[in-house]
Amino acid sequence: MMARKRQQVLVLYLANSALDSGVKGWTSYDGTGKKNYTTGDSLEAPYKTGLDALLDGWRVIQFPQLIPPYPGEEYSTSFMKYEYIFEKIVEID
Amino acid sequence: MIDKKYLLSSKQMAEFVARGFLRFDELVPTELNQKIMAEIDAGGIKGETAGTPLSQCYKGSSIRTLLDMPEIQGMIQSLVGENPLFDHDAIHVREPNQGAAQGMHADSIIDTRMDFDIQIMYFPHDIPLEMGGTLLLPGSQYRKVNEMDIARYQNFLGQIPMVCKAGSILILHHGIWHCGRQNQTNQRRYMFKVRLNPQVRQLRLWNTDDLETAKGAREIFAGQKDENDIQYILSKSEPWFEDASGRLEIVNRIKQWRFLTGDDSFDVHYWLSRLENRPSVSQSA
Ligand SMILES: [Fe+2]
């Protein structure tokens, strides 16, 4: 019988464009339905750096692009810039 | 005009400019907290039409007593002037045992003004961590985002869940990122919020007696820094700041401080002076 597979997603917001820089923010979604993550549910980051997530078996599926600032907006801040997305594929019964 | 001693100091204003909020724990007396709770339960708190002067709102209500406390008048007058306008209010109720929190957001819509509104949040009863409390992200107020566009962000280093005792007050800049955390207790959670718009130019409305002495020196790396001066307060990084954007947040704060003081030469550790250096004198041969 084929094992059924589900995706778990981890989003890490890093300190700069390097994957091994520090984690500043984090978000999780669990496709197995076992865990319900929500806003403000943890005060400690799951990993210290993006690389630490790789070492723990997460596969990186998005590197944030480096986009130059729009003219006139060089000093303004908005969204988090270094959004790395990771996945794990897990088997469920 | 309220007695000067109740107005905010320049350092408190700098703290507000840097972090986007001020917090006053257990400020409101127990008796008033209980009165307001009873009024909330009876559905007796009624706001006015948007744009009504605050002085004409909540007549006969214990919310009026709360707003007339000299400490609260001092905060209001320091930030948005003596008679701001009522924008809207809300009694936020979080039902027991909620499955999820509210998504992270900034209130209203994207708002890029230097002039700012304040939101007063009042917590009439104790809020332990399991009950949630409003979650806020210090220093997020100058980020240009539109409301729920940021709902994907679940957690940040240095986020603050408002865990407090009854009678605590938060005063927020309109742009601050926040959400209602989930309430995992068996009791309902209450929070009263009112948004105020300034009617006067927000220029040195606080107690400026310490403004010049607290300003601080221009030096950047050399020498001892006074951990208490305005430049230091405005240069302090939040744990969630990215390396490069974190520097831009200091620039955002400098610009806000210039707006509030009218001092266009004010700088924090030379960040803007360097960029504003445009010599016009020719070198003599
Ligand atoms: Fe809100």
PDB file of C-alpha atoms and ligand atoms in Angstrom, chain B residues 88 92 102-108 119 121 134 147 172 176-180 191 193, ligand 1:
ATOM      1  CA  HIS B  88     -13.897  55.285  16.972  1.00  0.00           C
ATOM      2  CA  HIS B  92     -12.863  43.858  22.091  1.00  0.00           C
ATOM      3  CA  GLN B 102      -6.354  37.176  15.092  1.00  0.00           C
ATOM      4  CA  GLY B 103      -3.995  37.688  12.150  1.00  0.00           C
ATOM      5  CA  MET B 104      -1.194  40.208  12.533  1.00  0.00           C
ATOM      6  CA  HIS B 105      -2.240  43.599  11.154  1.00  0.00           C
ATOM      7  CA  ALA B 106      -1.966  47.354  11.330  1.00  0.00           C
ATOM      8  CA  ASP B 107      -5.300  49.106  11.961  1.00  0.00           C
ATOM      9  CA  SER B 108      -7.298  51.065   9.380  1.00  0.00           C
ATOM     10  CA  GLN B 119      -5.000  54.369  20.189  1.00  0.00           C
ATOM     11  CA  MET B 121      -6.018  50.374  24.994  1.00  0.00           C
ATOM     12  CA  THR B 134      -3.002  41.940  22.696  1.00  0.00           C
ATOM     13  CA  GLU B 147      -3.756  46.183   7.220  1.00  0.00           C
ATOM     14  CA  LEU B 172      -0.108  53.045  20.595  1.00  0.00           C
ATOM     15  CA  ILE B 176       1.878  49.531  15.152  1.00  0.00           C
ATOM     16  CA  TRP B 177       1.585  45.859  14.137  1.00  0.00           C
ATOM     17  CA  HIS B 178      -0.565  43.894  16.545  1.00  0.00           C
ATOM     18  CA  CYS B 179      -3.240  41.231  16.938  1.00  0.00           C
ATOM     19  CA  GLY B 180      -5.493  39.710  19.567  1.00  0.00           C
ATOM     20  CA  MET B 191     -10.278  45.258  26.249  1.00  0.00           C
ATOM     21  CA  LYS B 193      -9.928  50.739  22.757  1.00  0.00           C
TER      22      LYS B 193
HETATM   23 FE    FE C   1      -6.429  45.936  15.447  1.00  0.00          FE
END
